[in-house]
């Protein structure tokens, strides 16, 4: 037997940043090394995502247990993959997809399958003395090298960082989920992070000065202040950038994750803004609102400006703003190559958010990145609101030349773990930073 075979598979329930159970997988290679990974978990989950298998047993951890997924890893999946070569990530992932047999991994659970997929990549890296991002880059290179025009060199990503949280991530009044910044003027990853920290600190002071003592942070570390409107969040961010001595639109630009799926009124097809007395906006009116903001604030990226199945609204949005800003599909695309391809065909969006657990294997994640690149779309490699100390995402962003990363804010260690990992990787990749995107 070659040294790089799967000899043992273990799994357990561990807890994520919201204290919810999630799946950790360990894969022992025959050489003796152990690869390990913890699966993340979302809150503003899209309808078309792969299924996260939960026990739904209300007598344990509020029904959120993942013991069935753990058992699926240790029994059926372990049996199928034991003895397989760790070098063949694509074959391993394909085998698990076929074994599951459903279109959304609902039989064995995307959390079970993804845990193995990630841990296998980690075990393969360790078995050969490579860094994880190097191993991911090898797989990426094999998948992408036939496509001229797709970037192949590993790259430190530009961060898109949460400043203020609303929506399902911060229980206050804002409808829009994330108000983010992009340090567009930075020329290195470290400089990007320093600028971000300056703005974050400055925003804390701005919010306190405005009377919001005891500012809470949301699930992703962004501030969760009491504000009177969605737009006031942008105004506060603008003041924070200026007070940090940075130039809005030159050093720092803004991004929004509207997460509009989660305030769509399904009866009317309109968008309900609770922060504005429950007023209902037609898709065209939502687009008008976003265009107005782009006119008045240095916004360079808008994610999920409309809902996950509002393809016609998305087309209007793309017609009006696609030439001016990055329009990112998250719930719209759910890291699925077929939905990204449809987006390109129908002229909706111009970028894709990429989340491992939306699709459920490393291979399919890389294929979605590749599909996006083939379509001329940018990619943003993204964490979930439920994260852990696992830093796989940082290596993924570098290894697949993702260009941008979205991890949340610069508070809470499950977020900083990824940034700190990128700082370490940056020491080995000097100069490889995604400049000039905006
Ligand atoms: P989620 O949110 O992880 O709660 O789905 C992240 C996002 O919408 O980008
Ligand atoms: Zn989103």
mmCIF file of C-alpha atoms in Angstrom, residues 71-396:
data_model
loop_
_atom_site.group_PDB
_atom_site.id
_atom_site.type_symbol
_atom_site.label_atom_id
_atom_site.label_comp_id
_atom_site.label_asym_id
_atom_site.label_seq_id
_atom_site.Cartn_x
_atom_site.Cartn_y
_atom_site.Cartn_z
ATOM 1 C CA UNK A 71 -22.508 8.241 12.701
ATOM 2 C CA UNK A 72 -22.725 8.484 8.901
ATOM 3 C CA UNK A 73 -19.058 9.521 8.782
ATOM 4 C CA UNK A 74 -17.914 6.738 11.086
ATOM 5 C CA UNK A 75 -19.990 3.963 9.534
ATOM 6 C CA UNK A 76 -21.189 4.125 5.947
ATOM 7 C CA UNK A 77 -18.780 6.748 4.632
ATOM 8 C CA UNK A 78 -15.758 5.384 6.509
ATOM 9 C CA UNK A 79 -16.414 1.922 5.165
ATOM 10 C CA UNK A 80 -16.598 3.221 1.602
ATOM 11 C CA UNK A 81 -13.449 5.330 1.698
ATOM 12 C CA UNK A 82 -11.061 3.291 3.821
ATOM 13 C CA UNK A 83 -8.019 2.281 1.779
ATOM 14 C CA UNK A 84 -8.542 4.969 -0.871
ATOM 15 C CA UNK A 85 -5.624 7.059 -2.105
ATOM 16 C CA UNK A 86 -5.536 10.495 -0.518
ATOM 17 C CA UNK A 87 -4.045 12.025 -3.670
ATOM 18 C CA UNK A 88 -7.300 11.428 -5.508
ATOM 19 C CA UNK A 89 -9.460 14.135 -3.924
ATOM 20 C CA UNK A 90 -11.740 14.365 -6.953
ATOM 21 C CA UNK A 91 -12.355 10.605 -6.973
ATOM 22 C CA UNK A 92 -12.959 10.552 -3.225
ATOM 23 C CA UNK A 93 -15.507 13.348 -3.435
ATOM 24 C CA UNK A 94 -17.233 11.729 -6.396
ATOM 25 C CA UNK A 95 -17.495 8.438 -4.515
ATOM 26 C CA UNK A 96 -19.180 10.149 -1.557
ATOM 27 C CA UNK A 97 -21.598 12.027 -3.823
ATOM 28 C CA UNK A 98 -22.587 8.767 -5.529
ATOM 29 C CA UNK A 99 -22.922 6.929 -2.235
ATOM 30 C CA UNK A 100 -25.254 9.621 -0.919
ATOM 31 C CA UNK A 101 -27.300 9.398 -4.099
ATOM 32 C CA UNK A 102 -29.412 12.552 -3.600
ATOM 33 C CA UNK A 103 -29.124 15.895 -5.364
ATOM 34 C CA UNK A 104 -28.596 17.840 -2.114
ATOM 35 C CA UNK A 105 -26.676 15.350 0.036
ATOM 36 C CA UNK A 106 -29.719 14.915 2.225
ATOM 37 C CA UNK A 107 -29.272 11.202 2.890
ATOM 38 C CA UNK A 108 -25.844 11.250 4.511
ATOM 39 C CA UNK A 109 -25.675 15.002 5.190
ATOM 40 C CA UNK A 110 -23.518 17.662 3.527
ATOM 41 C CA UNK A 111 -21.916 18.267 6.912
ATOM 42 C CA UNK A 112 -20.803 14.614 7.086
ATOM 43 C CA UNK A 113 -19.490 14.541 3.508
ATOM 44 C CA UNK A 114 -17.774 17.933 3.686
ATOM 45 C CA UNK A 115 -16.032 17.033 6.947
ATOM 46 C CA UNK A 116 -14.374 14.091 5.196
ATOM 47 C CA UNK A 117 -13.620 16.074 2.063
ATOM 48 C CA UNK A 118 -11.818 18.808 4.007
ATOM 49 C CA UNK A 119 -10.028 16.435 6.395
ATOM 50 C CA UNK A 120 -8.800 14.358 3.435
ATOM 51 C CA UNK A 121 -7.197 17.429 1.857
ATOM 52 C CA UNK A 122 -5.562 18.236 5.182
ATOM 53 C CA UNK A 123 -4.303 14.657 5.585
ATOM 54 C CA UNK A 124 -2.948 14.654 2.021
ATOM 55 C CA UNK A 125 -1.074 17.902 2.693
ATOM 56 C CA UNK A 126 0.424 16.647 5.943
ATOM 57 C CA UNK A 127 1.403 13.288 4.430
ATOM 58 C CA UNK A 128 3.528 15.037 1.843
ATOM 59 C CA UNK A 129 4.896 17.814 4.052
ATOM 60 C CA UNK A 130 2.943 20.508 2.201
ATOM 61 C CA UNK A 131 0.939 23.422 3.462
ATOM 62 C CA UNK A 132 -2.803 22.982 3.012
ATOM 63 C CA UNK A 133 -3.033 25.878 0.542
ATOM 64 C CA UNK A 134 -0.363 24.179 -1.572
ATOM 65 C CA UNK A 135 -2.361 20.957 -1.605
ATOM 66 C CA UNK A 136 -5.556 22.816 -2.526
ATOM 67 C CA UNK A 137 -3.640 24.641 -5.227
ATOM 68 C CA UNK A 138 -2.533 21.329 -6.727
ATOM 69 C CA UNK A 139 -6.140 20.169 -6.968
ATOM 70 C CA UNK A 140 -7.178 23.578 -8.332
ATOM 71 C CA UNK A 141 -4.372 23.511 -10.865
ATOM 72 C CA UNK A 142 -5.441 20.083 -12.137
ATOM 73 C CA UNK A 143 -9.044 21.233 -12.519
ATOM 74 C CA UNK A 144 -8.330 24.642 -14.021
ATOM 75 C CA UNK A 145 -5.237 24.227 -16.136
ATOM 76 C CA UNK A 146 -7.165 23.383 -19.313
ATOM 77 C CA UNK A 147 -8.875 26.755 -19.210
ATOM 78 C CA UNK A 148 -6.793 29.547 -20.655
ATOM 79 C CA UNK A 149 -7.535 32.811 -18.902
ATOM 80 C CA UNK A 150 -8.285 31.266 -15.517
ATOM 81 C CA UNK A 151 -5.716 32.505 -12.973
ATOM 82 C CA UNK A 152 -3.490 29.737 -11.717
ATOM 83 C CA UNK A 153 -1.030 31.345 -9.319
ATOM 84 C CA UNK A 154 -1.800 31.318 -5.593
ATOM 85 C CA UNK A 155 -2.867 34.711 -4.342
ATOM 86 C CA UNK A 156 -3.527 36.387 -1.002
ATOM 87 C CA UNK A 157 -7.143 37.593 -1.104
ATOM 88 C CA UNK A 158 -8.499 41.108 -0.620
ATOM 89 C CA UNK A 159 -10.628 41.004 2.534
ATOM 90 C CA UNK A 160 -14.269 42.147 2.580
ATOM 91 C CA UNK A 161 -14.887 42.855 6.254
ATOM 92 C CA UNK A 162 -18.057 43.170 8.258
ATOM 93 C CA UNK A 163 -18.429 46.473 10.148
ATOM 94 C CA UNK A 164 -22.122 46.563 11.094
ATOM 95 C CA UNK A 165 -24.434 43.557 11.282
ATOM 96 C CA UNK A 166 -28.191 43.405 10.948
ATOM 97 C CA UNK A 167 -30.620 40.896 9.501
ATOM 98 C CA UNK A 168 -30.500 37.403 10.939
ATOM 99 C CA UNK A 169 -27.062 37.990 12.451
ATOM 100 C CA UNK A 170 -27.776 40.670 15.011
ATOM 101 C CA UNK A 171 -31.285 40.775 16.413
ATOM 102 C CA UNK A 172 -31.647 44.606 16.239
ATOM 103 C CA UNK A 173 -33.627 46.586 13.704
ATOM 104 C CA UNK A 174 -31.639 46.629 10.463
ATOM 105 C CA UNK A 175 -33.039 44.658 7.543
ATOM 106 C CA UNK A 176 -29.809 44.511 5.589
ATOM 107 C CA UNK A 177 -27.511 41.812 6.918
ATOM 108 C CA UNK A 178 -23.979 43.197 6.581
ATOM 109 C CA UNK A 179 -22.369 46.581 6.021
ATOM 110 C CA UNK A 180 -18.791 45.820 5.063
ATOM 111 C CA UNK A 181 -15.594 47.560 4.039
ATOM 112 C CA UNK A 182 -12.936 46.665 1.496
ATOM 113 C CA UNK A 183 -9.516 48.272 2.016
ATOM 114 C CA UNK A 184 -9.141 48.848 -1.721
ATOM 115 C CA UNK A 185 -6.060 51.047 -1.334
ATOM 116 C CA UNK A 186 -4.007 48.396 0.462
ATOM 117 C CA UNK A 187 -1.070 46.880 -1.358
ATOM 118 C CA UNK A 188 -0.433 43.954 0.971
ATOM 119 C CA UNK A 189 -2.592 41.666 3.066
ATOM 120 C CA UNK A 190 -1.061 42.959 6.287
ATOM 121 C CA UNK A 191 -1.720 46.573 5.281
ATOM 122 C CA UNK A 192 -5.297 45.641 4.384
ATOM 123 C CA UNK A 193 -5.827 44.207 7.843
ATOM 124 C CA UNK A 194 -4.273 47.215 9.580
ATOM 125 C CA UNK A 195 -6.527 49.616 7.687
ATOM 126 C CA UNK A 196 -9.506 47.503 8.595
ATOM 127 C CA UNK A 197 -8.607 47.479 12.277
ATOM 128 C CA UNK A 198 -8.227 51.261 12.224
ATOM 129 C CA UNK A 199 -11.707 51.661 10.751
ATOM 130 C CA UNK A 200 -13.239 49.115 13.131
ATOM 131 C CA UNK A 201 -11.801 50.892 16.173
ATOM 132 C CA UNK A 202 -12.872 54.247 14.805
ATOM 133 C CA UNK A 203 -16.407 52.962 14.186
ATOM 134 C CA UNK A 204 -16.631 51.777 17.795
ATOM 135 C CA UNK A 205 -15.854 55.335 18.919
ATOM 136 C CA UNK A 206 -18.289 56.850 16.398
ATOM 137 C CA UNK A 207 -21.099 54.613 17.632
ATOM 138 C CA UNK A 208 -20.357 55.371 21.286
ATOM 139 C CA UNK A 209 -20.252 59.103 20.548
ATOM 140 C CA UNK A 210 -23.636 58.782 18.868
ATOM 141 C CA UNK A 211 -25.004 57.467 22.151
ATOM 142 C CA UNK A 212 -24.869 53.737 21.553
ATOM 143 C CA UNK A 213 -23.092 52.697 24.722
ATOM 144 C CA UNK A 214 -22.464 48.996 25.179
ATOM 145 C CA UNK A 215 -22.413 48.347 21.453
ATOM 146 C CA UNK A 216 -23.002 44.649 20.940
ATOM 147 C CA UNK A 217 -21.279 42.600 18.310
ATOM 148 C CA UNK A 218 -23.205 40.260 16.017
ATOM 149 C CA UNK A 219 -22.495 36.645 15.097
ATOM 150 C CA UNK A 220 -19.658 37.639 12.779
ATOM 151 C CA UNK A 221 -18.084 40.238 15.059
ATOM 152 C CA UNK A 222 -19.618 43.304 13.370
ATOM 153 C CA UNK A 223 -21.201 45.961 15.557
ATOM 154 C CA UNK A 224 -24.916 45.615 16.170
ATOM 155 C CA UNK A 225 -25.947 49.182 17.042
ATOM 156 C CA UNK A 226 -29.423 50.622 17.442
ATOM 157 C CA UNK A 227 -29.915 52.672 14.300
ATOM 158 C CA UNK A 228 -32.978 54.342 12.849
ATOM 159 C CA UNK A 229 -32.509 53.119 9.290
ATOM 160 C CA UNK A 230 -30.389 50.949 7.023
ATOM 161 C CA UNK A 231 -28.844 54.039 5.525
ATOM 162 C CA UNK A 232 -27.696 55.328 8.909
ATOM 163 C CA UNK A 233 -25.373 52.319 9.078
ATOM 164 C CA UNK A 234 -23.638 53.549 5.925
ATOM 165 C CA UNK A 235 -23.384 57.076 7.294
ATOM 166 C CA UNK A 236 -21.742 55.829 10.507
ATOM 167 C CA UNK A 237 -19.262 53.761 8.457
ATOM 168 C CA UNK A 238 -18.420 56.783 6.322
ATOM 169 C CA UNK A 239 -17.689 58.919 9.389
ATOM 170 C CA UNK A 240 -15.587 56.098 10.837
ATOM 171 C CA UNK A 241 -13.396 55.912 7.726
ATOM 172 C CA UNK A 242 -12.836 59.672 7.733
ATOM 173 C CA UNK A 243 -12.076 59.764 11.444
ATOM 174 C CA UNK A 244 -9.524 56.994 10.928
ATOM 175 C CA UNK A 245 -7.724 59.366 8.560
ATOM 176 C CA UNK A 246 -8.556 57.286 5.487
ATOM 177 C CA UNK A 247 -10.144 58.388 2.207
ATOM 178 C CA UNK A 248 -13.534 56.898 1.364
ATOM 179 C CA UNK A 249 -13.510 55.541 -2.161
ATOM 180 C CA UNK A 250 -9.715 55.681 -2.392
ATOM 181 C CA UNK A 251 -8.361 53.794 0.610
ATOM 182 C CA UNK A 252 -11.577 52.183 1.720
ATOM 183 C CA UNK A 253 -14.765 51.298 -0.147
ATOM 184 C CA UNK A 254 -17.978 49.751 1.098
ATOM 185 C CA UNK A 255 -19.798 46.523 0.359
ATOM 186 C CA UNK A 256 -23.293 45.377 1.302
ATOM 187 C CA UNK A 257 -24.687 41.949 1.951
ATOM 188 C CA UNK A 258 -28.361 42.765 1.662
ATOM 189 C CA UNK A 259 -29.365 39.089 2.135
ATOM 190 C CA UNK A 260 -32.691 40.074 0.585
ATOM 191 C CA UNK A 261 -34.028 36.502 0.525
ATOM 192 C CA UNK A 262 -34.657 36.832 4.230
ATOM 193 C CA UNK A 263 -36.998 39.794 4.033
ATOM 194 C CA UNK A 264 -38.847 38.878 0.865
ATOM 195 C CA UNK A 265 -42.594 38.848 1.372
ATOM 196 C CA UNK A 266 -43.431 35.677 -0.531
ATOM 197 C CA UNK A 267 -47.128 36.515 -0.923
ATOM 198 C CA UNK A 268 -46.480 39.737 -2.812
ATOM 199 C CA UNK A 269 -42.969 39.199 -4.216
ATOM 200 C CA UNK A 270 -42.033 42.487 -2.539
ATOM 201 C CA UNK A 271 -39.318 43.255 -0.020
ATOM 202 C CA UNK A 272 -40.495 44.169 3.478
ATOM 203 C CA UNK A 273 -38.366 46.726 5.312
ATOM 204 C CA UNK A 274 -39.198 46.415 9.000
ATOM 205 C CA UNK A 275 -36.848 49.271 9.838
ATOM 206 C CA UNK A 276 -39.122 51.475 7.728
ATOM 207 C CA UNK A 277 -42.420 50.568 9.313
ATOM 208 C CA UNK A 278 -42.826 47.371 7.292
ATOM 209 C CA UNK A 279 -43.006 49.176 3.952
ATOM 210 C CA UNK A 280 -43.104 46.894 0.910
ATOM 211 C CA UNK A 281 -40.782 47.572 -2.016
ATOM 212 C CA UNK A 282 -41.259 46.098 -5.488
ATOM 213 C CA UNK A 283 -38.055 44.558 -6.895
ATOM 214 C CA UNK A 284 -37.655 47.654 -9.130
ATOM 215 C CA UNK A 285 -37.927 49.875 -6.071
ATOM 216 C CA UNK A 286 -35.299 47.837 -4.233
ATOM 217 C CA UNK A 287 -33.050 48.324 -7.261
ATOM 218 C CA UNK A 288 -33.794 52.085 -7.239
ATOM 219 C CA UNK A 289 -32.775 52.175 -3.588
ATOM 220 C CA UNK A 290 -29.491 50.398 -4.278
ATOM 221 C CA UNK A 291 -28.709 52.598 -7.296
ATOM 222 C CA UNK A 292 -29.340 55.682 -5.155
ATOM 223 C CA UNK A 293 -26.914 54.401 -2.512
ATOM 224 C CA UNK A 294 -24.262 53.573 -5.103
ATOM 225 C CA UNK A 295 -24.657 57.164 -6.385
ATOM 226 C CA UNK A 296 -24.130 58.642 -2.945
ATOM 227 C CA UNK A 297 -21.716 56.280 -1.133
ATOM 228 C CA UNK A 298 -18.476 54.597 -2.239
ATOM 229 C CA UNK A 299 -20.106 51.168 -2.570
ATOM 230 C CA UNK A 300 -18.234 48.760 -4.847
ATOM 231 C CA UNK A 301 -19.956 45.458 -4.103
ATOM 232 C CA UNK A 302 -23.532 44.334 -3.385
ATOM 233 C CA UNK A 303 -24.375 40.761 -2.396
ATOM 234 C CA UNK A 304 -27.867 39.268 -2.611
ATOM 235 C CA UNK A 305 -29.446 42.617 -3.431
ATOM 236 C CA UNK A 306 -32.532 40.596 -4.351
ATOM 237 C CA UNK A 307 -33.844 37.188 -3.315
ATOM 238 C CA UNK A 308 -32.614 33.711 -4.230
ATOM 239 C CA UNK A 309 -35.273 33.003 -6.892
ATOM 240 C CA UNK A 310 -35.979 36.543 -8.083
ATOM 241 C CA UNK A 311 -34.149 36.000 -11.379
ATOM 242 C CA UNK A 312 -36.105 38.740 -13.160
ATOM 243 C CA UNK A 313 -35.350 41.254 -10.414
ATOM 244 C CA UNK A 314 -31.702 40.247 -10.509
ATOM 245 C CA UNK A 315 -31.629 40.950 -14.240
ATOM 246 C CA UNK A 316 -32.910 44.472 -13.670
ATOM 247 C CA UNK A 317 -30.342 44.948 -10.915
ATOM 248 C CA UNK A 318 -27.556 43.688 -13.180
ATOM 249 C CA UNK A 319 -28.687 45.865 -16.109
ATOM 250 C CA UNK A 320 -28.656 48.941 -13.906
ATOM 251 C CA UNK A 321 -25.554 48.335 -11.760
ATOM 252 C CA UNK A 322 -23.557 45.465 -13.290
ATOM 253 C CA UNK A 323 -21.241 47.866 -15.112
ATOM 254 C CA UNK A 324 -20.519 49.885 -11.981
ATOM 255 C CA UNK A 325 -20.273 47.502 -9.042
ATOM 256 C CA UNK A 326 -19.607 43.900 -8.193
ATOM 257 C CA UNK A 327 -22.924 42.057 -7.827
ATOM 258 C CA UNK A 328 -22.413 38.909 -5.805
ATOM 259 C CA UNK A 329 -24.777 35.933 -5.796
ATOM 260 C CA UNK A 330 -24.843 34.069 -2.475
ATOM 261 C CA UNK A 331 -28.309 32.576 -1.873
ATOM 262 C CA UNK A 332 -28.798 32.998 -5.637
ATOM 263 C CA UNK A 333 -25.942 30.686 -6.648
ATOM 264 C CA UNK A 334 -25.268 28.653 -3.453
ATOM 265 C CA UNK A 335 -21.839 27.648 -4.823
ATOM 266 C CA UNK A 336 -23.497 25.520 -7.508
ATOM 267 C CA UNK A 337 -21.923 25.479 -10.943
ATOM 268 C CA UNK A 338 -25.300 25.014 -12.662
ATOM 269 C CA UNK A 339 -26.800 28.100 -11.009
ATOM 270 C CA UNK A 340 -23.681 30.172 -11.721
ATOM 271 C CA UNK A 341 -23.871 29.109 -15.384
ATOM 272 C CA UNK A 342 -27.544 30.097 -15.484
ATOM 273 C CA UNK A 343 -26.610 33.470 -13.981
ATOM 274 C CA UNK A 344 -24.087 34.055 -16.744
ATOM 275 C CA UNK A 345 -26.540 32.967 -19.454
ATOM 276 C CA UNK A 346 -29.292 35.216 -18.169
ATOM 277 C CA UNK A 347 -27.157 38.236 -17.383
ATOM 278 C CA UNK A 348 -27.634 38.130 -13.630
ATOM 279 C CA UNK A 349 -24.854 39.069 -11.203
ATOM 280 C CA UNK A 350 -21.164 39.294 -12.067
ATOM 281 C CA UNK A 351 -19.616 37.519 -9.081
ATOM 282 C CA UNK A 352 -20.229 34.437 -6.948
ATOM 283 C CA UNK A 353 -19.931 33.933 -3.237
ATOM 284 C CA UNK A 354 -18.247 30.622 -2.529
ATOM 285 C CA UNK A 355 -19.093 28.650 0.616
ATOM 286 C CA UNK A 356 -17.861 25.087 1.081
ATOM 287 C CA UNK A 357 -20.891 23.823 2.947
ATOM 288 C CA UNK A 358 -23.419 25.218 0.483
ATOM 289 C CA UNK A 359 -22.354 22.493 -1.921
ATOM 290 C CA UNK A 360 -20.670 19.969 0.355
ATOM 291 C CA UNK A 361 -17.340 18.852 -1.124
ATOM 292 C CA UNK A 362 -14.008 20.533 -1.828
ATOM 293 C CA UNK A 363 -14.089 19.380 -5.464
ATOM 294 C CA UNK A 364 -17.510 20.890 -6.170
ATOM 295 C CA UNK A 365 -16.422 24.093 -4.423
ATOM 296 C CA UNK A 366 -13.386 24.372 -6.694
ATOM 297 C CA UNK A 367 -15.551 23.547 -9.707
ATOM 298 C CA UNK A 368 -17.894 26.385 -8.773
ATOM 299 C CA UNK A 369 -14.916 28.764 -8.579
ATOM 300 C CA UNK A 370 -13.818 27.520 -11.979
ATOM 301 C CA UNK A 371 -17.295 27.908 -13.479
ATOM 302 C CA UNK A 372 -17.445 31.460 -12.139
ATOM 303 C CA UNK A 373 -14.071 32.281 -13.692
ATOM 304 C CA UNK A 374 -15.104 30.748 -17.010
ATOM 305 C CA UNK A 375 -18.163 33.003 -16.958
ATOM 306 C CA UNK A 376 -15.972 36.029 -16.302
ATOM 307 C CA UNK A 377 -17.353 36.316 -12.769
ATOM 308 C CA UNK A 378 -15.273 37.232 -9.763
ATOM 309 C CA UNK A 379 -15.349 35.075 -6.643
ATOM 310 C CA UNK A 380 -15.506 35.861 -2.932
ATOM 311 C CA UNK A 381 -14.494 32.947 -0.720
ATOM 312 C CA UNK A 382 -16.744 33.115 2.318
ATOM 313 C CA UNK A 383 -17.053 31.829 5.864
ATOM 314 C CA UNK A 384 -20.408 31.144 7.534
ATOM 315 C CA UNK A 385 -21.903 32.954 10.488
ATOM 316 C CA UNK A 386 -21.268 29.796 12.531
ATOM 317 C CA UNK A 387 -17.500 29.250 12.418
ATOM 318 C CA UNK A 388 -14.774 27.611 14.480
ATOM 319 C CA UNK A 389 -11.034 27.688 15.041
ATOM 320 C CA UNK A 390 -10.620 25.749 11.787
ATOM 321 C CA UNK A 391 -8.700 27.877 9.261
ATOM 322 C CA UNK A 392 -9.314 25.792 6.124
ATOM 323 C CA UNK A 393 -11.028 28.751 4.467
ATOM 324 C CA UNK A 394 -7.870 30.869 4.467
ATOM 325 C CA UNK A 395 -5.972 28.135 2.647
ATOM 326 C CA UNK A 396 -8.847 27.645 0.234
#
